[in-house]
Amino acid sequence: MSSPISSFSKLSITQKMQSSRGHARGHSSGKGKGKAVPIEEEDEPTSSEESSDEDSNGSDPDDEGPDEERVFALDHCRQHGTRYAFQIAYAEVERYSIRISTTDSGRPTCSCKEQGNCPHILWFLEQLSRTRSLAVEDEEANVTPYEHISQLGLDNVCEELHWELRQGTDSDTEETQWQLKKAYSTPEAGRQTRGVIKERLKTVRDIMATFSDIDTDSYRQDLFESGDDITMGPILVKRDLEATVAKILILDDSIFHHFQTLVSRNVRATEYFNKMGSKAKTTLDLLDRYCEVGPTSGQHDLIQSAQTLVDIVNSISMNVAERQPLSPGSRSEAAKALISILSTVVRDRNHDVYQNTTWPRRRPHGEPSIDRNLYERLIGTTSRKSPAGGNFVIQALQDLPEARHFVEELEEILALLGTIGWGPAPQAYRDKLGGLITQLKGASGVTFGKRPAGSLDRKVKRMK
């Protein structure tokens, strides 16, 4: 390259492959290799000695092989029809030594030998300006870089700027690895569209919910649904780590994209579908508790529990669509959760839940059976009062070919629906389920035989 990389401590790239000085923070890591040039320290170096050190520490292309000085990064990729295109960025690392001492009036000098403040010194001073100042405001203009570092302490400067502080000359043998880091562009403050902010908030909430026991829809409603602008005010929220981290992820592009890579779309989706399965189990547990002790445990009667299960099924279906593209593994987790809910309702919830209550429940006059039997309310009736509309789970499975892994369980459920007590399921529901099974068998391209013993336990865990 014709010009050196100025942000050598944290290389950044734009689409023109220029290093971004505004984004460099001094942390170095990555795949491209290159050994750091050792800097020899003297107790009291003279000006001439410093000059000699700087000359000896300048980059010498003959010292190391060219491959060790090259770094690569992927700028972007896209698909053109049947072709995959990848844009590669490439740079060469050049090193320069900047020194500051009292012998140069506290001003930095650079080994590049350019006159005045070269680009390397300007970059260095810009980084240094980000540290807090201990000087009185009226005196700040007269504080030299040397005095500024001395007042703060080199340790504190390095800590604030995320710079590596080495101790002793032995550490100079350590190998430094470099990487090109893409600087993501962000709309200027005040010009971000509502859609951009809303999408970032949604993703941040999903990432953080992945680390908790709470599903994304219920996670920190006080923070993400309060109506207040979460980006306003100081980043540090005292005594609230989650709120602080949320603000950092929203406002810092680099950290956000790093977390977005660590907690990928499929990781978040899989965790969400697992939590929805657990939420369905909790719903049934609360219904059992309600039937045992009454309203003192909360309003978790059958009607409300049935609606909650329908909402869970709809939420899984909606998230499968909204989170696309998803891996087959994540989609399989969604199918697994849905079939687990269906299996539990058919196998374990076809009875009058209030039949053996010990608390004084006042039965409404003319109470229909669909208000007392969960299976009948969700599947076994054609009544308009059914919140599932005659499609409980089936419609959600229509766009999940990964449900073919559980087709044998669906076949068993279909057989039960024709002979189940309290009357078989409506013919329309059984026809839909039968059609789904046929569709899944066609998608798999294999003939399904008898299910081996224990396979259901490995694939679909029913919620008792």
GROMACS .gro file of C-alpha atoms in nm:
model
  464
    1MET     CA    1   0.000   0.000   0.000
    2SER     CA    2   0.118   0.352  -0.069
    3SER     CA    3   0.039   0.497   0.273
    4PRO     CA    4   0.099   0.348   0.619
    5ILE     CA    5  -0.181   0.230   0.842
    6SER     CA    6  -0.206   0.500   1.107
    7SER     CA    7  -0.445   0.319   1.341
    8PHE     CA    8  -0.195   0.040   1.387
    9SER     CA    9  -0.317  -0.060   1.733
   10LYS     CA   10  -0.665  -0.144   1.606
   11LEU     CA   11  -0.692  -0.147   1.231
   12SER     CA   12  -1.024  -0.045   1.087
   13ILE     CA   13  -1.152  -0.057   0.731
   14THR     CA   14  -1.412   0.116   0.529
   15GLN     CA   15  -1.520   0.021   0.180
   16LYS     CA   16  -1.218   0.217   0.050
   17MET     CA   17  -0.983   0.022   0.278
   18GLN     CA   18  -0.872   0.332   0.468
   19SER     CA   19  -0.796   0.303   0.836
   20SER     CA   20  -1.044   0.493   1.049
   21ARG     CA   21  -0.873   0.712   1.305
   22GLY     CA   22  -1.194   0.800   1.475
   23HIS     CA   23  -1.269   0.439   1.568
   24ALA     CA   24  -0.928   0.317   1.680
   25ARG     CA   25  -0.905   0.229   2.047
   26GLY     CA   26  -0.574   0.052   2.073
   27HIS     CA   27  -0.683  -0.307   2.133
   28SER     CA   28  -0.504  -0.548   1.905
   29SER     CA   29  -0.611  -0.899   1.816
   30GLY     CA   30  -0.686  -1.111   1.514
   31LYS     CA   31  -0.554  -1.344   1.251
   32GLY     CA   32  -0.286  -1.148   1.066
   33LYS     CA   33   0.054  -1.203   1.225
   34GLY     CA   34   0.348  -0.972   1.284
   35LYS     CA   35   0.597  -0.947   1.565
   36ALA     CA   36   0.604  -0.625   1.759
   37VAL     CA   37   0.930  -0.436   1.726
   38PRO     CA   38   1.101  -0.430   2.068
   39ILE     CA   39   1.166  -0.090   2.223
   40GLU     CA   40   1.477  -0.069   2.433
   41GLU     CA   41   1.438   0.142   2.746
   42GLU     CA   42   1.707   0.359   2.902
   43ASP     CA   43   1.696   0.510   3.249
   44GLU     CA   44   1.769   0.866   3.135
   45PRO     CA   45   1.790   0.880   2.755
   46THR     CA   46   1.944   1.185   2.594
   47SER     CA   47   1.799   1.348   2.289
   48SER     CA   48   2.063   1.193   2.063
   49GLU     CA   49   2.011   0.850   2.222
   50GLU     CA   50   1.636   0.876   2.165
   51SER     CA   51   1.696   0.961   1.803
   52SER     CA   52   1.919   0.659   1.770
   53ASP     CA   53   1.655   0.437   1.933
   54GLU     CA   54   1.389   0.566   1.702
   55ASP     CA   55   1.606   0.493   1.399
   56SER     CA   56   1.674   0.141   1.516
   57ASN     CA   57   1.308   0.075   1.592
   58GLY     CA   58   1.174   0.190   1.257
   59SER     CA   59   1.026  -0.063   1.021
   60ASP     CA   60   1.279  -0.255   0.819
   61PRO     CA   61   1.122  -0.464   0.544
   62ASP     CA   62   1.429  -0.691   0.541
   63ASP     CA   63   1.388  -0.793   0.906
   64GLU     CA   64   1.079  -1.004   0.859
   65GLY     CA   65   0.911  -1.189   0.577
   66PRO     CA   66   0.637  -0.999   0.394
   67ASP     CA   67   0.373  -1.259   0.486
   68GLU     CA   68   0.408  -1.171   0.855
   69GLU     CA   69   0.322  -0.807   0.783
   70ARG     CA   70   0.002  -0.872   0.588
   71VAL     CA   71  -0.347  -0.878   0.732
   72PHE     CA   72  -0.675  -0.966   0.565
   73ALA     CA   73  -1.042  -0.919   0.640
   74LEU     CA   74  -1.375  -0.981   0.475
   75ASP     CA   75  -1.537  -0.650   0.384
   76HIS     CA   76  -1.874  -0.784   0.274
   77CYS     CA   77  -2.042  -1.062   0.083
   78ARG     CA   78  -2.358  -1.101  -0.121
   79GLN     CA   79  -2.534  -1.343  -0.351
   80HIS     CA   80  -2.581  -1.283  -0.725
   81GLY     CA   81  -2.822  -1.550  -0.838
   82THR     CA   82  -2.631  -1.877  -0.810
   83ARG     CA   83  -2.300  -1.702  -0.742
   84TYR     CA   84  -2.157  -1.610  -0.399
   85ALA     CA   85  -1.939  -1.297  -0.398
   86PHE     CA   86  -1.688  -1.201  -0.125
   87GLN     CA   87  -1.504  -0.867  -0.103
   88ILE     CA   88  -1.163  -0.904   0.062
   89ALA     CA   89  -0.970  -0.619   0.229
   90TYR     CA   90  -0.591  -0.628   0.258
   91ALA     CA   91  -0.332  -0.410   0.431
   92GLU     CA   92   0.030  -0.410   0.535
   93VAL     CA   93   0.138  -0.308   0.884
   94GLU     CA   94   0.412  -0.049   0.929
   95ARG     CA   95   0.537   0.041   1.276
   96TYR     CA   96   0.663   0.374   1.406
   97SER     CA   97   0.798   0.469   1.745
   98ILE     CA   98   0.657   0.773   1.925
   99ARG     CA   99   0.850   0.904   2.224
  100ILE     CA  100   0.765   1.172   2.480
  101SER     CA  101   1.013   1.304   2.732
  102THR     CA  102   1.112   1.622   2.915
  103THR     CA  103   1.408   1.668   2.682
  104ASP     CA  104   1.168   1.752   2.397
  105SER     CA  105   0.960   2.001   2.599
  106GLY     CA  106   0.707   1.725   2.671
  107ARG     CA  107   0.606   1.702   2.305
  108PRO     CA  108   0.598   1.375   2.111
  109THR     CA  109   0.846   1.285   1.841
  110CYS     CA  110   0.807   1.015   1.575
  111SER     CA  111   1.057   0.787   1.406
  112CYS     CA  112   0.905   0.857   1.064
  113LYS     CA  113   1.119   1.175   1.042
  114GLU     CA  114   0.840   1.386   0.891
  115GLN     CA  115   0.856   1.751   0.987
  116GLY     CA  116   0.614   1.882   1.251
  117ASN     CA  117   0.319   1.677   1.369
  118CYS     CA  118   0.305   1.380   1.136
  119PRO     CA  119  -0.015   1.171   1.091
  120HIS     CA  120   0.112   0.924   1.352
  121ILE     CA  121   0.152   1.193   1.617
  122LEU     CA  122  -0.184   1.348   1.530
  123TRP     CA  123  -0.352   1.009   1.573
  124PHE     CA  124  -0.169   0.954   1.902
  125LEU     CA  125  -0.271   1.294   2.040
  126GLU     CA  126  -0.632   1.232   1.938
  127GLN     CA  127  -0.635   0.907   2.137
  128LEU     CA  128  -0.468   1.076   2.434
  129SER     CA  129  -0.731   1.351   2.433
  130ARG     CA  130  -0.996   1.092   2.516
  131THR     CA  131  -0.856   1.039   2.864
  132ARG     CA  132  -0.980   1.244   3.154
  133SER     CA  133  -0.778   1.546   3.260
  134LEU     CA  134  -0.669   1.629   3.612
  135ALA     CA  135  -0.557   1.982   3.524
  136VAL     CA  136  -0.749   2.295   3.612
  137GLU     CA  137  -0.957   2.415   3.316
  138ASP     CA  138  -0.766   2.744   3.283
  139GLU     CA  139  -0.437   2.558   3.269
  140GLU     CA  140  -0.539   2.278   3.030
  141ALA     CA  141  -0.415   2.466   2.724
  142ASN     CA  142  -0.063   2.478   2.870
  143VAL     CA  143  -0.042   2.112   2.969
  144THR     CA  144   0.195   1.912   2.751
  145PRO     CA  145   0.128   1.549   2.658
  146TYR     CA  146   0.410   1.447   2.891
  147GLU     CA  147   0.254   1.635   3.183
  148HIS     CA  148  -0.088   1.496   3.100
  149ILE     CA  149   0.043   1.138   3.113
  150SER     CA  150   0.242   1.210   3.428
  151GLN     CA  151  -0.062   1.355   3.607
  152LEU     CA  152  -0.281   1.057   3.519
  153GLY     CA  153  -0.015   0.790   3.540
  154LEU     CA  154   0.080   0.570   3.245
  155ASP     CA  155  -0.109   0.276   3.396
  156ASN     CA  156  -0.433   0.476   3.406
  157VAL     CA  157  -0.388   0.610   3.053
  158CYS     CA  158  -0.338   0.258   2.916
  159GLU     CA  159  -0.637   0.128   3.110
  160GLU     CA  160  -0.870   0.398   2.981
  161LEU     CA  161  -0.758   0.357   2.618
  162HIS     CA  162  -0.733  -0.024   2.631
  163TRP     CA  163  -0.364  -0.011   2.545
  164GLU     CA  164  -0.126  -0.291   2.634
  165LEU     CA  165   0.127  -0.186   2.901
  166ARG     CA  166   0.437  -0.403   2.897
  167GLN     CA  167   0.674  -0.440   3.190
  168GLY     CA  168   1.044  -0.497   3.130
  169THR     CA  169   1.228  -0.583   2.812
  170ASP     CA  170   1.146  -0.955   2.822
  171SER     CA  171   0.788  -0.881   2.716
  172ASP     CA  172   0.914  -0.738   2.384
  173THR     CA  173   0.961  -1.090   2.256
  174GLU     CA  174   0.584  -1.148   2.267
  175GLU     CA  175   0.419  -1.184   1.930
  176THR     CA  176   0.155  -0.928   1.836
  177GLN     CA  177  -0.130  -1.031   1.610
  178TRP     CA  178  -0.316  -0.776   1.401
  179GLN     CA  179  -0.650  -0.770   1.230
  180LEU     CA  180  -0.844  -0.541   1.004
  181LYS     CA  181  -1.162  -0.435   1.174
  182LYS     CA  182  -1.453  -0.302   0.978
  183ALA     CA  183  -1.588   0.029   1.106
  184TYR     CA  184  -1.966   0.004   1.080
  185SER     CA  185  -2.126   0.328   0.972
  186THR     CA  186  -2.393   0.472   1.195
  187PRO     CA  187  -2.640   0.750   1.113
  188GLU     CA  188  -2.557   1.072   1.293
  189ALA     CA  189  -2.725   1.136   1.625
  190GLY     CA  190  -3.071   1.280   1.574
  191ARG     CA  191  -3.093   1.145   1.217
  192GLN     CA  192  -3.156   0.781   1.297
  193THR     CA  193  -3.494   0.669   1.173
  194ARG     CA  194  -3.748   0.525   1.411
  195GLY     CA  195  -3.722   0.197   1.224
  196VAL     CA  196  -3.345   0.171   1.278
  197ILE     CA  197  -3.373   0.246   1.649
  198LYS     CA  198  -3.667   0.008   1.691
  199GLU     CA  199  -3.482  -0.276   1.518
  200ARG     CA  200  -3.169  -0.222   1.729
  201LEU     CA  201  -3.375  -0.220   2.050
  202LYS     CA  202  -3.548  -0.540   1.944
  203THR     CA  203  -3.220  -0.719   1.875
  204VAL     CA  204  -3.057  -0.598   2.198
  205ARG     CA  205  -3.355  -0.717   2.398
  206ASP     CA  206  -3.339  -1.056   2.227
  207ILE     CA  207  -2.965  -1.088   2.296
  208MET     CA  208  -2.997  -1.001   2.663
  209ALA     CA  209  -3.301  -1.223   2.717
  210THR     CA  210  -3.094  -1.515   2.590
  211PHE     CA  211  -2.879  -1.485   2.904
  212SER     CA  212  -3.182  -1.487   3.137
  213ASP     CA  213  -3.460  -1.727   3.232
  214ILE     CA  214  -3.720  -1.493   3.084
  215ASP     CA  215  -3.837  -1.503   2.724
  216THR     CA  216  -3.777  -1.204   2.498
  217ASP     CA  217  -4.141  -1.087   2.499
  218SER     CA  218  -4.141  -1.060   2.880
  219TYR     CA  219  -3.782  -0.946   2.936
  220ARG     CA  220  -3.736  -0.607   3.109
  221GLN     CA  221  -4.062  -0.450   3.002
  222ASP     CA  222  -3.975  -0.157   3.228
  223LEU     CA  223  -3.670  -0.094   3.013
  224PHE     CA  224  -3.785  -0.172   2.659
  225GLU     CA  225  -4.156  -0.086   2.676
  226SER     CA  226  -4.159   0.213   2.907
  227GLY     CA  227  -4.198   0.465   2.626
  228ASP     CA  228  -3.888   0.655   2.745
  229ASP     CA  229  -3.587   0.696   2.516
  230ILE     CA  230  -3.339   0.442   2.649
  231THR     CA  231  -3.056   0.614   2.463
  232MET     CA  232  -3.093   0.934   2.665
  233GLY     CA  233  -2.907   1.003   2.985
  234PRO     CA  234  -2.575   0.860   3.107
  235ILE     CA  235  -2.472   0.513   2.997
  236LEU     CA  236  -2.398   0.402   3.351
  237VAL     CA  237  -2.721   0.315   3.531
  238LYS     CA  238  -2.641   0.274   3.898
  239ARG     CA  239  -2.733  -0.060   4.054
  240ASP     CA  240  -2.868  -0.189   3.721
  241LEU     CA  241  -2.617  -0.392   3.520
  242GLU     CA  242  -2.874  -0.501   3.262
  243ALA     CA  243  -2.980  -0.145   3.183
  244THR     CA  244  -2.617  -0.035   3.157
  245VAL     CA  245  -2.526  -0.321   2.921
  246ALA     CA  246  -2.838  -0.254   2.713
  247LYS     CA  247  -2.734   0.109   2.662
  248ILE     CA  248  -2.381   0.007   2.566
  249LEU     CA  249  -2.513  -0.239   2.308
  250ILE     CA  250  -2.749   0.020   2.164
  251LEU     CA  251  -2.496   0.301   2.142
  252ASP     CA  252  -2.170   0.120   2.063
  253ASP     CA  253  -2.171  -0.034   1.716
  254SER     CA  254  -1.851  -0.232   1.769
  255ILE     CA  255  -1.970  -0.403   2.086
  256PHE     CA  256  -2.317  -0.457   1.941
  257HIS     CA  257  -2.186  -0.636   1.632
  258HIS     CA  258  -1.950  -0.841   1.848
  259PHE     CA  259  -2.237  -0.960   2.066
  260GLN     CA  260  -2.451  -1.015   1.759
  261THR     CA  261  -2.185  -1.258   1.637
  262LEU     CA  262  -2.142  -1.434   1.972
  263VAL     CA  263  -2.516  -1.464   2.032
  264SER     CA  264  -2.622  -1.539   1.678
  265ARG     CA  265  -2.970  -1.536   1.530
  266ASN     CA  266  -2.996  -1.915   1.559
  267VAL     CA  267  -2.870  -1.924   1.917
  268ARG     CA  268  -3.132  -1.669   2.016
  269ALA     CA  269  -3.408  -1.845   1.822
  270THR     CA  270  -3.332  -2.186   1.969
  271GLU     CA  271  -3.331  -2.041   2.319
  272TYR     CA  272  -3.660  -1.864   2.254
  273PHE     CA  273  -3.835  -2.180   2.131
  274ASN     CA  274  -3.705  -2.374   2.432
  275LYS     CA  275  -3.840  -2.107   2.665
  276MET     CA  276  -4.178  -2.119   2.494
  277GLY     CA  277  -4.193  -2.492   2.561
  278SER     CA  278  -4.108  -2.427   2.926
  279LYS     CA  279  -4.368  -2.151   2.941
  280ALA     CA  280  -4.634  -2.396   2.820
  281LYS     CA  281  -4.536  -2.640   3.094
  282THR     CA  282  -4.554  -2.361   3.352
  283THR     CA  283  -4.900  -2.268   3.226
  284LEU     CA  284  -5.024  -2.624   3.285
  285ASP     CA  285  -4.861  -2.633   3.628
  286LEU     CA  286  -5.042  -2.312   3.723
  287LEU     CA  287  -5.371  -2.461   3.602
  288ASP     CA  288  -5.313  -2.769   3.820
  289ARG     CA  289  -5.235  -2.545   4.115
  290TYR     CA  290  -5.550  -2.344   4.054
  291CYS     CA  291  -5.759  -2.661   4.049
  292GLU     CA  292  -5.597  -2.772   4.373
  293VAL     CA  293  -5.622  -2.461   4.591
  294GLY     CA  294  -5.846  -2.221   4.398
  295PRO     CA  295  -5.810  -1.854   4.304
  296THR     CA  296  -5.573  -1.787   4.595
  297SER     CA  297  -5.294  -1.907   4.365
  298GLY     CA  298  -5.391  -1.655   4.097
  299GLN     CA  299  -5.643  -1.645   3.815
  300HIS     CA  300  -5.516  -1.943   3.619
  301ASP     CA  301  -5.843  -2.117   3.537
  302LEU     CA  302  -5.893  -2.339   3.235
  303ILE     CA  303  -6.025  -2.067   3.005
  304GLN     CA  304  -5.724  -1.844   3.066
  305SER     CA  305  -5.478  -2.135   3.047
  306ALA     CA  306  -5.620  -2.243   2.710
  307GLN     CA  307  -5.580  -1.891   2.574
  308THR     CA  308  -5.222  -1.877   2.703
  309LEU     CA  309  -5.135  -2.201   2.521
  310VAL     CA  310  -5.285  -2.066   2.199
  311ASP     CA  311  -5.081  -1.746   2.242
  312ILE     CA  312  -4.764  -1.952   2.292
  313VAL     CA  313  -4.828  -2.153   1.976
  314ASN     CA  314  -4.899  -1.836   1.778
  315SER     CA  315  -4.585  -1.673   1.918
  316ILE     CA  316  -4.367  -1.966   1.809
  317SER     CA  317  -4.519  -1.954   1.461
  318MET     CA  318  -4.471  -1.578   1.434
  319ASN     CA  319  -4.108  -1.597   1.551
  320VAL     CA  320  -4.029  -1.871   1.301
  321ALA     CA  321  -4.136  -1.630   1.027
  322GLU     CA  322  -3.985  -1.311   1.170
  323ARG     CA  323  -3.646  -1.463   1.259
  324GLN     CA  324  -3.574  -1.596   0.910
  325PRO     CA  325  -3.339  -1.718   0.785
  326LEU     CA  326  -3.307  -1.990   1.050
  327SER     CA  327  -3.097  -2.305   1.048
  328PRO     CA  328  -3.268  -2.647   1.029
  329GLY     CA  329  -3.163  -2.704   1.390
  330SER     CA  330  -3.343  -2.394   1.518
  331ARG     CA  331  -3.653  -2.472   1.314
  332SER     CA  332  -3.648  -2.826   1.449
  333GLU     CA  333  -3.655  -2.685   1.804
  334ALA     CA  334  -3.965  -2.486   1.712
  335ALA     CA  335  -4.136  -2.801   1.575
  336LYS     CA  336  -4.032  -2.995   1.883
  337ALA     CA  337  -4.190  -2.738   2.116
  338LEU     CA  338  -4.514  -2.729   1.916
  339ILE     CA  339  -4.554  -3.107   1.896
  340SER     CA  340  -4.474  -3.137   2.266
  341ILE     CA  341  -4.762  -2.902   2.348
  342LEU     CA  342  -5.001  -3.090   2.117
  343SER     CA  343  -4.899  -3.428   2.257
  344THR     CA  344  -4.953  -3.317   2.617
  345VAL     CA  345  -5.300  -3.174   2.549
  346VAL     CA  346  -5.414  -3.489   2.367
  347ARG     CA  347  -5.261  -3.745   2.601
  348ASP     CA  348  -5.289  -3.586   2.945
  349ARG     CA  349  -5.550  -3.309   2.939
  350ASN     CA  350  -5.871  -3.481   2.830
  351HIS     CA  351  -6.063  -3.467   3.160
  352ASP     CA  352  -6.278  -3.243   3.377
  353VAL     CA  353  -6.019  -3.035   3.564
  354TYR     CA  354  -6.267  -2.931   3.835
  355GLN     CA  355  -6.405  -3.277   3.905
  356ASN     CA  356  -6.196  -3.340   4.219
  357THR     CA  357  -6.153  -2.989   4.356
  358THR     CA  358  -6.160  -2.957   4.737
  359TRP     CA  359  -6.219  -2.583   4.755
  360PRO     CA  360  -6.577  -2.447   4.726
  361ARG     CA  361  -6.597  -2.367   4.356
  362ARG     CA  362  -6.929  -2.220   4.247
  363ARG     CA  363  -7.007  -2.380   3.912
  364PRO     CA  364  -7.177  -2.139   3.671
  365HIS     CA  365  -7.525  -2.242   3.561
  366GLY     CA  366  -7.512  -2.434   3.235
  367GLU     CA  367  -7.132  -2.438   3.227
  368PRO     CA  368  -7.030  -2.613   2.902
  369SER     CA  369  -6.778  -2.896   2.904
  370ILE     CA  370  -6.535  -2.694   2.694
  371ASP     CA  371  -6.490  -2.464   2.997
  372ARG     CA  372  -6.382  -2.763   3.207
  373ASN     CA  373  -6.187  -2.982   2.963
  374LEU     CA  374  -5.868  -2.839   2.810
  375TYR     CA  375  -5.847  -3.093   2.526
  376GLU     CA  376  -6.207  -3.034   2.426
  377ARG     CA  377  -6.165  -2.656   2.433
  378LEU     CA  378  -5.857  -2.656   2.212
  379ILE     CA  379  -5.919  -2.954   1.982
  380GLY     CA  380  -6.236  -3.154   2.050
  381THR     CA  381  -6.496  -2.899   1.953
  382THR     CA  382  -6.612  -2.701   1.652
  383SER     CA  383  -6.755  -2.430   1.877
  384ARG     CA  384  -6.667  -2.072   1.803
  385LYS     CA  385  -6.566  -2.041   2.168
  386SER     CA  386  -6.254  -2.242   2.092
  387PRO     CA  387  -5.960  -1.996   2.086
  388ALA     CA  388  -5.768  -2.226   1.849
  389GLY     CA  389  -6.021  -2.199   1.567
  390GLY     CA  390  -5.996  -2.569   1.479
  391ASN     CA  391  -5.626  -2.543   1.388
  392PHE     CA  392  -5.448  -2.591   1.722
  393VAL     CA  393  -5.073  -2.640   1.645
  394ILE     CA  394  -5.145  -2.775   1.293
  395GLN     CA  395  -5.128  -2.438   1.119
  396ALA     CA  396  -4.805  -2.351   1.301
  397LEU     CA  397  -4.647  -2.672   1.172
  398GLN     CA  398  -4.741  -2.610   0.809
  399ASP     CA  399  -4.425  -2.415   0.732
  400LEU     CA  400  -4.190  -2.635   0.935
  401PRO     CA  401  -4.071  -2.928   0.723
  402GLU     CA  402  -3.836  -3.009   1.012
  403ALA     CA  403  -4.141  -3.153   1.187
  404ARG     CA  404  -4.080  -3.464   0.972
  405HIS     CA  405  -3.838  -3.577   1.243
  406PHE     CA  406  -4.142  -3.620   1.472
  407VAL     CA  407  -4.389  -3.760   1.220
  408GLU     CA  408  -4.424  -4.090   1.409
  409GLU     CA  409  -4.541  -3.903   1.716
  410LEU     CA  410  -4.793  -3.715   1.501
  411GLU     CA  411  -4.921  -4.045   1.364
  412GLU     CA  412  -4.976  -4.174   1.718
  413ILE     CA  413  -5.160  -3.855   1.808
  414LEU     CA  414  -5.382  -3.891   1.500
  415ALA     CA  415  -5.468  -4.247   1.600
  416LEU     CA  416  -5.560  -4.133   1.952
  417LEU     CA  417  -5.783  -3.855   1.818
  418GLY     CA  418  -6.006  -4.113   1.650
  419THR     CA  419  -6.065  -4.321   1.964
  420ILE     CA  420  -6.019  -4.074   2.248
  421GLY     CA  421  -6.277  -4.054   2.526
  422TRP     CA  422  -6.531  -3.770   2.551
  423GLY     CA  423  -6.576  -3.813   2.177
  424PRO     CA  424  -6.320  -3.820   1.897
  425ALA     CA  425  -6.174  -3.500   1.756
  426PRO     CA  426  -6.375  -3.333   1.480
  427GLN     CA  427  -6.324  -3.496   1.142
  428ALA     CA  428  -6.203  -3.166   0.995
  429TYR     CA  429  -5.920  -3.147   1.251
  430ARG     CA  430  -5.816  -3.508   1.188
  431ASP     CA  431  -5.817  -3.451   0.813
  432LYS     CA  432  -5.589  -3.151   0.853
  433LEU     CA  433  -5.350  -3.344   1.074
  434GLY     CA  434  -5.353  -3.637   0.833
  435GLY     CA  435  -5.277  -3.403   0.544
  436LEU     CA  436  -4.987  -3.252   0.740
  437ILE     CA  437  -4.842  -3.598   0.806
  438THR     CA  438  -4.864  -3.684   0.436
  439GLN     CA  439  -4.693  -3.357   0.351
  440LEU     CA  440  -4.412  -3.422   0.599
  441LYS     CA  441  -4.358  -3.775   0.471
  442GLY     CA  442  -4.326  -3.640   0.120
  443ALA     CA  443  -4.073  -3.383   0.239
  444SER     CA  444  -3.859  -3.644   0.409
  445GLY     CA  445  -3.845  -3.880   0.114
  446VAL     CA  446  -3.835  -4.184   0.340
  447THR     CA  447  -4.084  -4.442   0.461
  448PHE     CA  448  -4.148  -4.431   0.833
  449GLY     CA  449  -4.170  -4.758   1.018
  450LYS     CA  450  -4.247  -4.844   1.374
  451ARG     CA  451  -4.097  -4.601   1.624
  452PRO     CA  452  -3.818  -4.756   1.834
  453ALA     CA  453  -3.882  -4.769   2.205
  454GLY     CA  454  -3.762  -4.458   2.384
  455SER     CA  455  -3.728  -4.237   2.076
  456LEU     CA  456  -4.015  -4.016   2.184
  457ASP     CA  457  -3.837  -3.938   2.509
  458ARG     CA  458  -3.532  -3.827   2.314
  459LYS     CA  459  -3.725  -3.605   2.072
  460VAL     CA  460  -4.043  -3.476   2.233
  461LYS     CA  461  -4.071  -3.441   2.608
  462ARG     CA  462  -4.435  -3.423   2.707
  463MET     CA  463  -4.542  -3.178   2.975
  464LYS     CA  464  -4.729  -3.365   3.243
   0.00000   0.00000   0.00000
